[in-house]
GROMACS .gro file of N, CA and C in nm:
model
  456
    1UNK      N    1 -12.431 -15.900   5.806
    1UNK     CA    2 -12.556 -15.977   5.692
    1UNK      C    3 -12.442 -16.036   5.562
    2UNK      N    4 -12.342 -15.922   5.578
    2UNK     CA    5 -12.206 -15.975   5.404
    2UNK      C    6 -12.191 -16.046   5.446
    3UNK      N    7 -12.115 -16.090   5.528
    3UNK     CA    8 -12.103 -16.205   5.548
    3UNK      C    9 -12.133 -16.326   5.458
    4UNK      N   10 -12.262 -16.311   5.499
    4UNK     CA   11 -12.353 -16.431   5.465
    4UNK      C   12 -12.351 -16.405   5.354
    5UNK      N   13 -12.413 -16.328   5.276
    5UNK     CA   14 -12.405 -16.282   5.133
    5UNK      C   15 -12.277 -16.281   5.055
    6UNK      N   16 -12.136 -16.275   5.132
    6UNK     CA   17 -12.039 -16.349   4.993
    6UNK      C   18 -11.999 -16.487   5.098
    7UNK      N   19 -12.050 -16.539   5.174
    7UNK     CA   20 -12.130 -16.698   5.196
    7UNK      C   21 -12.150 -16.777   5.047
    8UNK      N   22 -12.330 -16.741   5.041
    8UNK     CA   23 -12.381 -16.782   4.905
    8UNK      C   24 -12.325 -16.717   4.819
    9UNK      N   25 -12.269 -16.619   4.775
    9UNK     CA   26 -12.166 -16.589   4.683
    9UNK      C   27 -12.079 -16.677   4.627
   10UNK      N   28 -12.016 -16.767   4.705
   10UNK     CA   29 -11.900 -16.881   4.714
   10UNK      C   30 -11.977 -16.929   4.695
   11UNK      N   31 -12.068 -17.026   4.750
   11UNK     CA   32 -12.140 -17.145   4.693
   11UNK      C   33 -12.161 -17.127   4.531
   12UNK      N   34 -12.251 -16.993   4.519
   12UNK     CA   35 -12.234 -17.028   4.371
   12UNK      C   36 -12.196 -17.009   4.268
   13UNK      N   37 -12.071 -16.900   4.322
   13UNK     CA   38 -11.926 -16.936   4.240
   13UNK      C   39 -11.886 -17.077   4.210
   14UNK      N   40 -11.875 -17.132   4.298
   14UNK     CA   41 -11.820 -17.260   4.298
   14UNK      C   42 -11.884 -17.376   4.277
   15UNK      N   43 -12.033 -17.395   4.259
   15UNK     CA   44 -12.106 -17.459   4.198
   15UNK      C   45 -12.115 -17.435   4.044
   16UNK      N   46 -12.101 -17.320   3.966
   16UNK     CA   47 -12.082 -17.294   3.857
   16UNK      C   48 -11.963 -17.280   3.791
   17UNK      N   49 -11.873 -17.299   3.907
   17UNK     CA   50 -11.780 -17.362   3.803
   17UNK      C   51 -11.653 -17.472   3.837
   18UNK      N   52 -11.735 -17.559   3.917
   18UNK     CA   53 -11.680 -17.725   3.940
   18UNK      C   54 -11.823 -17.838   3.904
   19UNK      N   55 -11.738 -17.903   3.757
   19UNK     CA   56 -11.867 -17.989   3.762
   19UNK      C   57 -11.852 -18.078   3.869
   20UNK      N   58 -12.018 -18.083   3.867
   20UNK     CA   59 -12.094 -18.194   3.946
   20UNK      C   60 -12.051 -18.324   3.923
   21UNK      N   61 -12.002 -18.481   4.008
   21UNK     CA   62 -11.902 -18.572   3.958
   21UNK      C   63 -11.932 -18.660   3.804
   22UNK      N   64 -12.137 -18.617   3.802
   22UNK     CA   65 -12.200 -18.684   3.675
   22UNK      C   66 -12.108 -18.576   3.568
   23UNK      N   67 -12.064 -18.416   3.549
   23UNK     CA   68 -12.053 -18.323   3.450
   23UNK      C   69 -11.951 -18.406   3.453
   24UNK      N   70 -11.892 -18.443   3.545
   24UNK     CA   71 -11.680 -18.465   3.452
   24UNK      C   72 -11.727 -18.609   3.423
   25UNK      N   73 -11.736 -18.681   3.380
   25UNK     CA   74 -11.758 -18.821   3.322
   25UNK      C   75 -11.715 -18.775   3.193
   26UNK      N   76 -11.640 -18.875   3.148
   26UNK     CA   77 -11.583 -18.850   3.027
   26UNK      C   78 -11.509 -18.763   2.921
   27UNK      N   79 -11.491 -18.623   3.051
   27UNK     CA   80 -11.399 -18.521   3.049
   27UNK      C   81 -11.257 -18.617   3.107
   28UNK      N   82 -11.105 -18.530   3.043
   28UNK     CA   83 -10.987 -18.580   3.073
   28UNK      C   84 -10.872 -18.422   3.118
   29UNK      N   85 -10.825 -18.487   3.211
   29UNK     CA   86 -10.748 -18.422   3.242
   29UNK      C   87 -10.549 -18.420   3.177
   30UNK      N   88 -10.554 -18.305   3.142
   30UNK     CA   89 -10.359 -18.315   3.076
   30UNK      C   90 -10.290 -18.359   3.195
   31UNK      N   91 -10.236 -18.392   3.145
   31UNK     CA   92 -10.131 -18.438   3.266
   31UNK      C   93  -9.947 -18.412   3.205
   32UNK      N   94  -9.839 -18.356   3.251
   32UNK     CA   95  -9.753 -18.367   3.208
   32UNK      C   96  -9.624 -18.543   3.318
   33UNK      N   97  -9.520 -18.536   3.186
   33UNK     CA   98  -9.474 -18.601   3.258
   33UNK      C   99  -9.311 -18.595   3.226
   34UNK      N  100  -9.192 -18.530   3.318
   34UNK     CA  101  -9.082 -18.610   3.260
   34UNK      C  102  -9.018 -18.704   3.288
   35UNK      N  103  -8.938 -18.732   3.189
   35UNK     CA  104  -8.853 -18.850   3.147
   35UNK      C  105  -8.754 -18.826   3.130
   36UNK      N  106  -8.654 -18.919   3.121
   36UNK     CA  107  -8.508 -18.955   3.061
   36UNK      C  108  -8.477 -19.059   2.937
   37UNK      N  109  -8.417 -19.031   2.862
   37UNK     CA  110  -8.439 -19.190   2.759
   37UNK      C  111  -8.405 -19.308   2.786
   38UNK      N  112  -8.404 -19.333   2.919
   38UNK     CA  113  -8.435 -19.456   2.941
   38UNK      C  114  -8.608 -19.561   2.991
   39UNK      N  115  -8.659 -19.412   3.072
   39UNK     CA  116  -8.758 -19.461   3.045
   39UNK      C  117  -8.838 -19.369   2.934
   40UNK      N  118  -8.789 -19.313   2.811
   40UNK     CA  119  -8.871 -19.324   2.762
   40UNK      C  120  -8.863 -19.446   2.635
   41UNK      N  121  -8.791 -19.486   2.591
   41UNK     CA  122  -8.751 -19.626   2.494
   41UNK      C  123  -8.880 -19.703   2.573
   42UNK      N  124  -8.845 -19.749   2.756
   42UNK     CA  125  -8.967 -19.843   2.800
   42UNK      C  126  -9.109 -19.765   2.798
   43UNK      N  127  -9.112 -19.629   2.779
   43UNK     CA  128  -9.268 -19.582   2.718
   43UNK      C  129  -9.322 -19.595   2.578
   44UNK      N  130  -9.229 -19.614   2.471
   44UNK     CA  131  -9.200 -19.617   2.313
   44UNK      C  132  -9.212 -19.780   2.306
   45UNK      N  133  -9.125 -19.900   2.385
   45UNK     CA  134  -9.187 -20.034   2.424
   45UNK      C  135  -9.308 -20.054   2.428
   46UNK      N  136  -9.390 -19.998   2.480
   46UNK     CA  137  -9.497 -19.972   2.543
   46UNK      C  138  -9.667 -19.910   2.448
   47UNK      N  139  -9.611 -19.869   2.352
   47UNK     CA  140  -9.656 -19.819   2.234
   47UNK      C  141  -9.706 -19.721   2.253
   48UNK      N  142  -9.648 -19.621   2.360
   48UNK     CA  143  -9.712 -19.509   2.375
   48UNK      C  144  -9.830 -19.525   2.488
   49UNK      N  145  -9.875 -19.556   2.515
   49UNK     CA  146  -9.991 -19.562   2.583
   49UNK      C  147 -10.017 -19.599   2.732
   50UNK      N  148  -9.901 -19.656   2.793
   50UNK     CA  149  -9.866 -19.671   2.947
   50UNK      C  150  -9.717 -19.645   2.989
   51UNK      N  151  -9.722 -19.588   3.104
   51UNK     CA  152  -9.597 -19.578   3.191
   51UNK      C  153  -9.551 -19.723   3.207
   52UNK      N  154  -9.376 -19.723   3.235
   52UNK     CA  155  -9.338 -19.853   3.335
   52UNK      C  156  -9.334 -19.815   3.427
   53UNK      N  157  -9.324 -19.981   3.477
   53UNK     CA  158  -9.342 -19.970   3.606
   53UNK      C  159  -9.257 -19.909   3.725
   54UNK      N  160  -9.250 -19.849   3.840
   54UNK     CA  161  -9.134 -19.775   3.917
   54UNK      C  162  -9.037 -19.895   3.953
   55UNK      N  163  -8.901 -19.833   3.972
   55UNK     CA  164  -8.792 -19.960   4.049
   55UNK      C  165  -8.844 -19.973   4.146
   56UNK      N  166  -8.800 -20.047   4.244
   56UNK     CA  167  -8.820 -20.052   4.391
   56UNK      C  168  -8.819 -19.930   4.481
   57UNK      N  169  -8.693 -19.856   4.425
   57UNK     CA  170  -8.647 -19.714   4.517
   57UNK      C  171  -8.762 -19.639   4.510
   58UNK      N  172  -8.801 -19.676   4.382
   58UNK     CA  173  -8.920 -19.612   4.366
   58UNK      C  174  -9.104 -19.586   4.403
   59UNK      N  175  -9.130 -19.559   4.515
   59UNK     CA  176  -9.253 -19.577   4.522
   59UNK      C  177  -9.394 -19.500   4.497
   60UNK      N  178  -9.315 -19.388   4.428
   60UNK     CA  179  -9.442 -19.314   4.365
   60UNK      C  180  -9.414 -19.265   4.225
   61UNK      N  181  -9.510 -19.282   4.206
   61UNK     CA  182  -9.571 -19.201   4.015
   61UNK      C  183  -9.600 -19.081   3.994
   62UNK      N  184  -9.539 -18.944   3.930
   62UNK     CA  185  -9.547 -18.787   4.013
   62UNK      C  186  -9.567 -18.764   3.787
   63UNK      N  187  -9.677 -18.766   3.831
   63UNK     CA  188  -9.740 -18.710   3.693
   63UNK      C  189  -9.738 -18.556   3.690
   64UNK      N  190  -9.710 -18.412   3.697
   64UNK     CA  191  -9.723 -18.280   3.712
   64UNK      C  192  -9.857 -18.239   3.656
   65UNK      N  193  -9.918 -18.126   3.682
   65UNK     CA  194  -9.987 -18.058   3.652
   65UNK      C  195  -9.957 -17.975   3.534
   66UNK      N  196  -9.852 -17.935   3.529
   66UNK     CA  197  -9.796 -17.788   3.377
   66UNK      C  198  -9.683 -17.845   3.342
   67UNK      N  199  -9.715 -17.788   3.217
   67UNK     CA  200  -9.602 -17.781   3.139
   67UNK      C  201  -9.467 -17.709   3.139
   68UNK      N  202  -9.481 -17.593   3.200
   68UNK     CA  203  -9.389 -17.542   3.287
   68UNK      C  204  -9.283 -17.615   3.395
   69UNK      N  205  -9.355 -17.688   3.526
   69UNK     CA  206  -9.250 -17.794   3.550
   69UNK      C  207  -9.254 -17.866   3.511
   70UNK      N  208  -9.284 -17.941   3.408
   70UNK     CA  209  -9.221 -18.045   3.379
   70UNK      C  210  -9.145 -18.013   3.280
   71UNK      N  211  -9.149 -17.914   3.196
   71UNK     CA  212  -8.996 -17.849   3.151
   71UNK      C  213  -8.819 -17.846   3.227
   72UNK      N  214  -8.919 -17.760   3.363
   72UNK     CA  215  -8.827 -17.751   3.423
   72UNK      C  216  -8.734 -17.903   3.498
   73UNK      N  217  -8.813 -17.982   3.508
   73UNK     CA  218  -8.721 -18.090   3.568
   73UNK      C  219  -8.662 -18.203   3.442
   74UNK      N  220  -8.755 -18.179   3.308
   74UNK     CA  221  -8.656 -18.253   3.220
   74UNK      C  222  -8.496 -18.183   3.174
   75UNK      N  223  -8.528 -18.024   3.165
   75UNK     CA  224  -8.402 -17.940   3.173
   75UNK      C  225  -8.290 -17.894   3.269
   76UNK      N  226  -8.344 -17.954   3.332
   76UNK     CA  227  -8.210 -17.935   3.486
   76UNK      C  228  -8.180 -18.066   3.549
   77UNK      N  229  -8.321 -18.142   3.555
   77UNK     CA  230  -8.259 -18.219   3.623
   77UNK      C  231  -8.240 -18.361   3.566
   78UNK      N  232  -8.326 -18.382   3.445
   78UNK     CA  233  -8.308 -18.490   3.371
   78UNK      C  234  -8.201 -18.492   3.272
   79UNK      N  235  -8.120 -18.334   3.249
   79UNK     CA  236  -8.039 -18.353   3.180
   79UNK      C  237  -7.913 -18.360   3.260
   80UNK      N  238  -7.901 -18.320   3.398
   80UNK     CA  239  -7.795 -18.329   3.422
   80UNK      C  240  -7.759 -18.469   3.529
   81UNK      N  241  -7.890 -18.509   3.577
   81UNK     CA  242  -7.851 -18.645   3.579
   81UNK      C  243  -7.866 -18.776   3.504
   82UNK      N  244  -7.918 -18.763   3.374
   82UNK     CA  245  -7.929 -18.881   3.363
   82UNK      C  246  -7.758 -18.919   3.245
   83UNK      N  247  -7.740 -18.989   3.229
   83UNK     CA  248  -7.595 -19.089   3.133
   83UNK      C  249  -7.587 -18.985   2.988
   84UNK      N  250  -7.744 -19.011   2.937
   84UNK     CA  251  -7.686 -18.975   2.796
   84UNK      C  252  -7.686 -18.805   2.766
   85UNK      N  253  -7.795 -18.743   2.960
   85UNK     CA  254  -7.778 -18.566   2.940
   85UNK      C  255  -7.916 -18.528   2.828
   86UNK      N  256  -7.969 -18.617   2.846
   86UNK     CA  257  -8.119 -18.576   2.751
   86UNK      C  258  -8.216 -18.586   2.864
   87UNK      N  259  -8.381 -18.504   2.842
   87UNK     CA  260  -8.462 -18.514   2.940
   87UNK      C  261  -8.580 -18.441   2.829
   88UNK      N  262  -8.638 -18.517   2.853
   88UNK     CA  263  -8.788 -18.519   2.750
   88UNK      C  264  -8.922 -18.484   2.857
   89UNK      N  265  -8.989 -18.412   2.802
   89UNK     CA  266  -9.192 -18.403   2.857
   89UNK      C  267  -9.216 -18.439   2.767
   90UNK      N  268  -9.337 -18.535   2.844
   90UNK     CA  269  -9.442 -18.600   2.800
   90UNK      C  270  -9.571 -18.556   2.852
   91UNK      N  271  -9.671 -18.537   2.742
   91UNK     CA  272  -9.821 -18.553   2.793
   91UNK      C  273  -9.920 -18.621   2.765
   92UNK      N  274 -10.010 -18.629   2.821
   92UNK     CA  275 -10.120 -18.729   2.775
   92UNK      C  276 -10.284 -18.695   2.857
   93UNK      N  277 -10.323 -18.788   2.843
   93UNK     CA  278 -10.469 -18.713   2.893
   93UNK      C  279 -10.495 -18.805   3.008
   94UNK      N  280 -10.581 -18.803   3.086
   94UNK     CA  281 -10.655 -18.926   3.203
   94UNK      C  282 -10.761 -18.888   3.220
   95UNK      N  283 -10.848 -19.035   3.199
   95UNK     CA  284 -10.996 -18.993   3.267
   95UNK      C  285 -10.969 -18.929   3.388
   96UNK      N  286 -11.067 -18.793   3.390
   96UNK     CA  287 -11.109 -18.699   3.529
   96UNK      C  288 -11.125 -18.718   3.626
   97UNK      N  289 -11.246 -18.865   3.641
   97UNK     CA  290 -11.315 -18.879   3.711
   97UNK      C  291 -11.222 -18.918   3.819
   98UNK      N  292 -11.128 -19.037   3.738
   98UNK     CA  293 -11.026 -19.129   3.822
   98UNK      C  294 -10.918 -19.048   3.873
   99UNK      N  295 -10.860 -18.947   3.795
   99UNK     CA  296 -10.767 -18.866   3.815
   99UNK      C  297 -10.772 -18.799   3.975
  100UNK      N  298 -10.940 -18.723   4.010
  100UNK     CA  299 -10.975 -18.684   4.143
  100UNK      C  300 -10.916 -18.728   4.229
  101UNK      N  301 -10.900 -18.931   4.216
  101UNK     CA  302 -10.880 -18.955   4.330
  101UNK      C  303 -10.795 -18.940   4.425
  102UNK      N  304 -10.629 -18.873   4.302
  102UNK     CA  305 -10.521 -18.869   4.373
  102UNK      C  306 -10.509 -18.726   4.417
  103UNK      N  307 -10.389 -18.694   4.504
  103UNK     CA  308 -10.413 -18.533   4.590
  103UNK      C  309 -10.302 -18.423   4.519
  104UNK      N  310 -10.373 -18.374   4.506
  104UNK     CA  311 -10.260 -18.261   4.430
  104UNK      C  312 -10.161 -18.203   4.544
  105UNK      N  313 -10.015 -18.217   4.499
  105UNK     CA  314  -9.921 -18.221   4.600
  105UNK      C  315  -9.843 -18.099   4.564
  106UNK      N  316  -9.838 -17.955   4.606
  106UNK     CA  317  -9.767 -17.829   4.553
  106UNK      C  318  -9.668 -17.827   4.585
  107UNK      N  319  -9.526 -17.909   4.552
  107UNK     CA  320  -9.412 -17.936   4.618
  107UNK      C  321  -9.275 -17.816   4.597
  108UNK      N  322  -9.290 -17.723   4.641
  108UNK     CA  323  -9.225 -17.547   4.584
  108UNK      C  324  -9.273 -17.455   4.546
  109UNK      N  325  -9.266 -17.408   4.411
  109UNK     CA  326  -9.321 -17.268   4.389
  109UNK      C  327  -9.500 -17.306   4.364
  110UNK      N  328  -9.560 -17.204   4.368
  110UNK     CA  329  -9.714 -17.291   4.375
  110UNK      C  330  -9.786 -17.307   4.205
  111UNK      N  331  -9.644 -17.306   4.115
  111UNK     CA  332  -9.723 -17.451   4.013
  111UNK      C  333  -9.602 -17.575   3.988
  112UNK      N  334  -9.517 -17.588   4.124
  112UNK     CA  335  -9.497 -17.651   4.119
  112UNK      C  336  -9.599 -17.816   4.183
  113UNK      N  337  -9.697 -17.810   4.091
  113UNK     CA  338  -9.768 -17.884   4.094
  113UNK      C  339  -9.792 -18.097   4.102
  114UNK      N  340  -9.827 -18.166   4.165
  114UNK     CA  341  -9.790 -18.298   4.092
  114UNK      C  342  -9.942 -18.385   4.166
  115UNK      N  343  -9.960 -18.491   4.126
  115UNK     CA  344 -10.053 -18.589   4.145
  115UNK      C  345  -9.899 -18.687   4.241
  116UNK      N  346  -9.967 -18.765   4.327
  116UNK     CA  347  -9.877 -18.891   4.403
  116UNK      C  348  -9.983 -18.992   4.343
  117UNK      N  349  -9.888 -19.066   4.301
  117UNK     CA  350  -9.937 -19.234   4.278
  117UNK      C  351  -9.852 -19.312   4.322
  118UNK      N  352  -9.942 -19.408   4.393
  118UNK     CA  353  -9.842 -19.513   4.435
  118UNK      C  354  -9.784 -19.623   4.360
  119UNK      N  355  -9.644 -19.653   4.369
  119UNK     CA  356  -9.660 -19.731   4.238
  119UNK      C  357  -9.733 -19.849   4.236
  120UNK      N  358  -9.803 -19.889   4.351
  120UNK     CA  359  -9.892 -20.069   4.325
  120UNK      C  360 -10.011 -19.991   4.215
  121UNK      N  361 -10.059 -19.873   4.227
  121UNK     CA  362 -10.147 -19.864   4.129
  121UNK      C  363 -10.106 -19.768   4.018
  122UNK      N  364 -10.020 -19.832   3.996
  122UNK     CA  365  -9.985 -19.782   3.850
  122UNK      C  366 -10.012 -19.851   3.699
  123UNK      N  367 -10.076 -19.974   3.698
  123UNK     CA  368 -10.103 -20.029   3.630
  123UNK      C  369 -10.234 -19.997   3.616
  124UNK      N  370 -10.309 -19.958   3.703
  124UNK     CA  371 -10.466 -19.895   3.708
  124UNK      C  372 -10.495 -19.792   3.653
  125UNK      N  373 -10.362 -19.706   3.710
  125UNK     CA  374 -10.369 -19.527   3.618
  125UNK      C  375 -10.333 -19.561   3.445
  126UNK      N  376 -10.241 -19.655   3.404
  126UNK     CA  377 -10.243 -19.640   3.281
  126UNK      C  378 -10.329 -19.660   3.215
  127UNK      N  379 -10.457 -19.744   3.306
  127UNK     CA  380 -10.548 -19.803   3.215
  127UNK      C  381 -10.666 -19.692   3.182
  128UNK      N  382 -10.650 -19.593   3.279
  128UNK     CA  383 -10.764 -19.462   3.285
  128UNK      C  384 -10.640 -19.352   3.169
  129UNK      N  385 -10.559 -19.380   3.103
  129UNK     CA  386 -10.471 -19.309   2.932
  129UNK      C  387 -10.607 -19.275   2.891
  130UNK      N  388 -10.579 -19.219   2.814
  130UNK     CA  389 -10.654 -19.174   2.701
  130UNK      C  390 -10.622 -19.090   2.607
  131UNK      N  391 -10.601 -19.242   2.510
  131UNK     CA  392 -10.504 -19.183   2.365
  131UNK      C  393 -10.362 -19.241   2.429
  132UNK      N  394 -10.312 -19.180   2.322
  132UNK     CA  395 -10.104 -19.222   2.334
  132UNK      C  396 -10.039 -19.116   2.427
  133UNK      N  397  -9.978 -19.203   2.493
  133UNK     CA  398  -9.819 -19.004   2.558
  133UNK      C  399  -9.801 -18.968   2.452
  134UNK      N  400  -9.809 -18.837   2.427
  134UNK     CA  401  -9.706 -18.715   2.362
  134UNK      C  402  -9.548 -18.718   2.400
  135UNK      N  403  -9.436 -18.725   2.356
  135UNK     CA  404  -9.379 -18.647   2.357
  135UNK      C  405  -9.356 -18.509   2.311
  136UNK      N  406  -9.318 -18.407   2.357
  136UNK     CA  407  -9.389 -18.249   2.315
  136UNK      C  408  -9.234 -18.181   2.295
  137UNK      N  409  -9.172 -18.188   2.423
  137UNK     CA  410  -9.033 -18.081   2.445
  137UNK      C  411  -8.928 -18.207   2.494
  138UNK      N  412  -8.776 -18.191   2.399
  138UNK     CA  413  -8.614 -18.269   2.428
  138UNK      C  414  -8.567 -18.141   2.474
  139UNK      N  415  -8.486 -18.206   2.604
  139UNK     CA  416  -8.382 -18.112   2.596
  139UNK      C  417  -8.276 -18.141   2.600
  140UNK      N  418  -8.093 -18.102   2.620
  140UNK     CA  419  -7.981 -18.184   2.632
  140UNK      C  420  -7.872 -18.110   2.630
  141UNK      N  421  -7.768 -18.174   2.686
  141UNK     CA  422  -7.662 -18.068   2.773
  141UNK      C  423  -7.621 -17.950   2.700
  142UNK      N  424  -7.621 -17.978   2.557
  142UNK     CA  425  -7.565 -17.876   2.477
  142UNK      C  426  -7.613 -17.750   2.491
  143UNK      N  427  -7.760 -17.712   2.551
  143UNK     CA  428  -7.793 -17.650   2.604
  143UNK      C  429  -7.955 -17.634   2.508
  144UNK      N  430  -7.905 -17.668   2.390
  144UNK     CA  431  -8.053 -17.704   2.320
  144UNK      C  432  -8.190 -17.759   2.378
  145UNK      N  433  -8.298 -17.721   2.351
  145UNK     CA  434  -8.418 -17.732   2.326
  145UNK      C  435  -8.483 -17.735   2.191
  146UNK      N  436  -8.609 -17.868   2.174
  146UNK     CA  437  -8.693 -17.834   2.120
  146UNK      C  438  -8.835 -17.947   2.139
  147UNK      N  439  -8.936 -17.838   2.070
  147UNK     CA  440  -9.107 -17.827   2.090
  147UNK      C  441  -9.062 -17.952   1.980
  148UNK      N  442  -9.122 -18.100   2.014
  148UNK     CA  443  -9.112 -18.246   1.914
  148UNK      C  444  -9.265 -18.282   1.937
  149UNK      N  445  -9.274 -18.340   1.871
  149UNK     CA  446  -9.389 -18.475   1.843
  149UNK      C  447  -9.290 -18.627   1.787
  150UNK      N  448  -9.265 -18.644   1.869
  150UNK     CA  449  -9.194 -18.779   1.821
  150UNK      C  450  -9.234 -18.922   1.762
  151UNK      N  451  -9.414 -18.926   1.805
  151UNK     CA  452  -9.446 -18.992   1.783
  151UNK      C  453  -9.591 -18.977   1.621
  152UNK      N  454  -9.623 -19.067   1.558
  152UNK     CA  455  -9.723 -19.062   1.490
  152UNK      C  456  -9.846 -19.034   1.482
   0.00000   0.00000   0.00000
């Protein structure tokens, strides 16, 4: 009897917190993308409205689900491996209903979560971005970090 009551509770609980598809319409998911200076310059050329195409050796576009993970990548990876030793965290909103098409992958710690968007779908992904891409953090080799908003 307890198992059935628990199952009924879980069904009710999930229905209360997970919106039905029709309720999700018009809502946005906030995602983050760590980038280097070269990619940031291409984003600027695109008027902060889209991410640039992937390089041939980059078959997947990886936006991440939280700022902490994006900051780790920008501060450790981009700063270490980019020519100018700078990294940035971008933030954007995307149509939630569209974003739900992509599976969430956890690739390390529990907060290392990202969407895997095939490179050939990036143009369509960009069309579902709501508003503009914002640059919210900057990291440098000198160990400095700033919370910023680059564009107007």
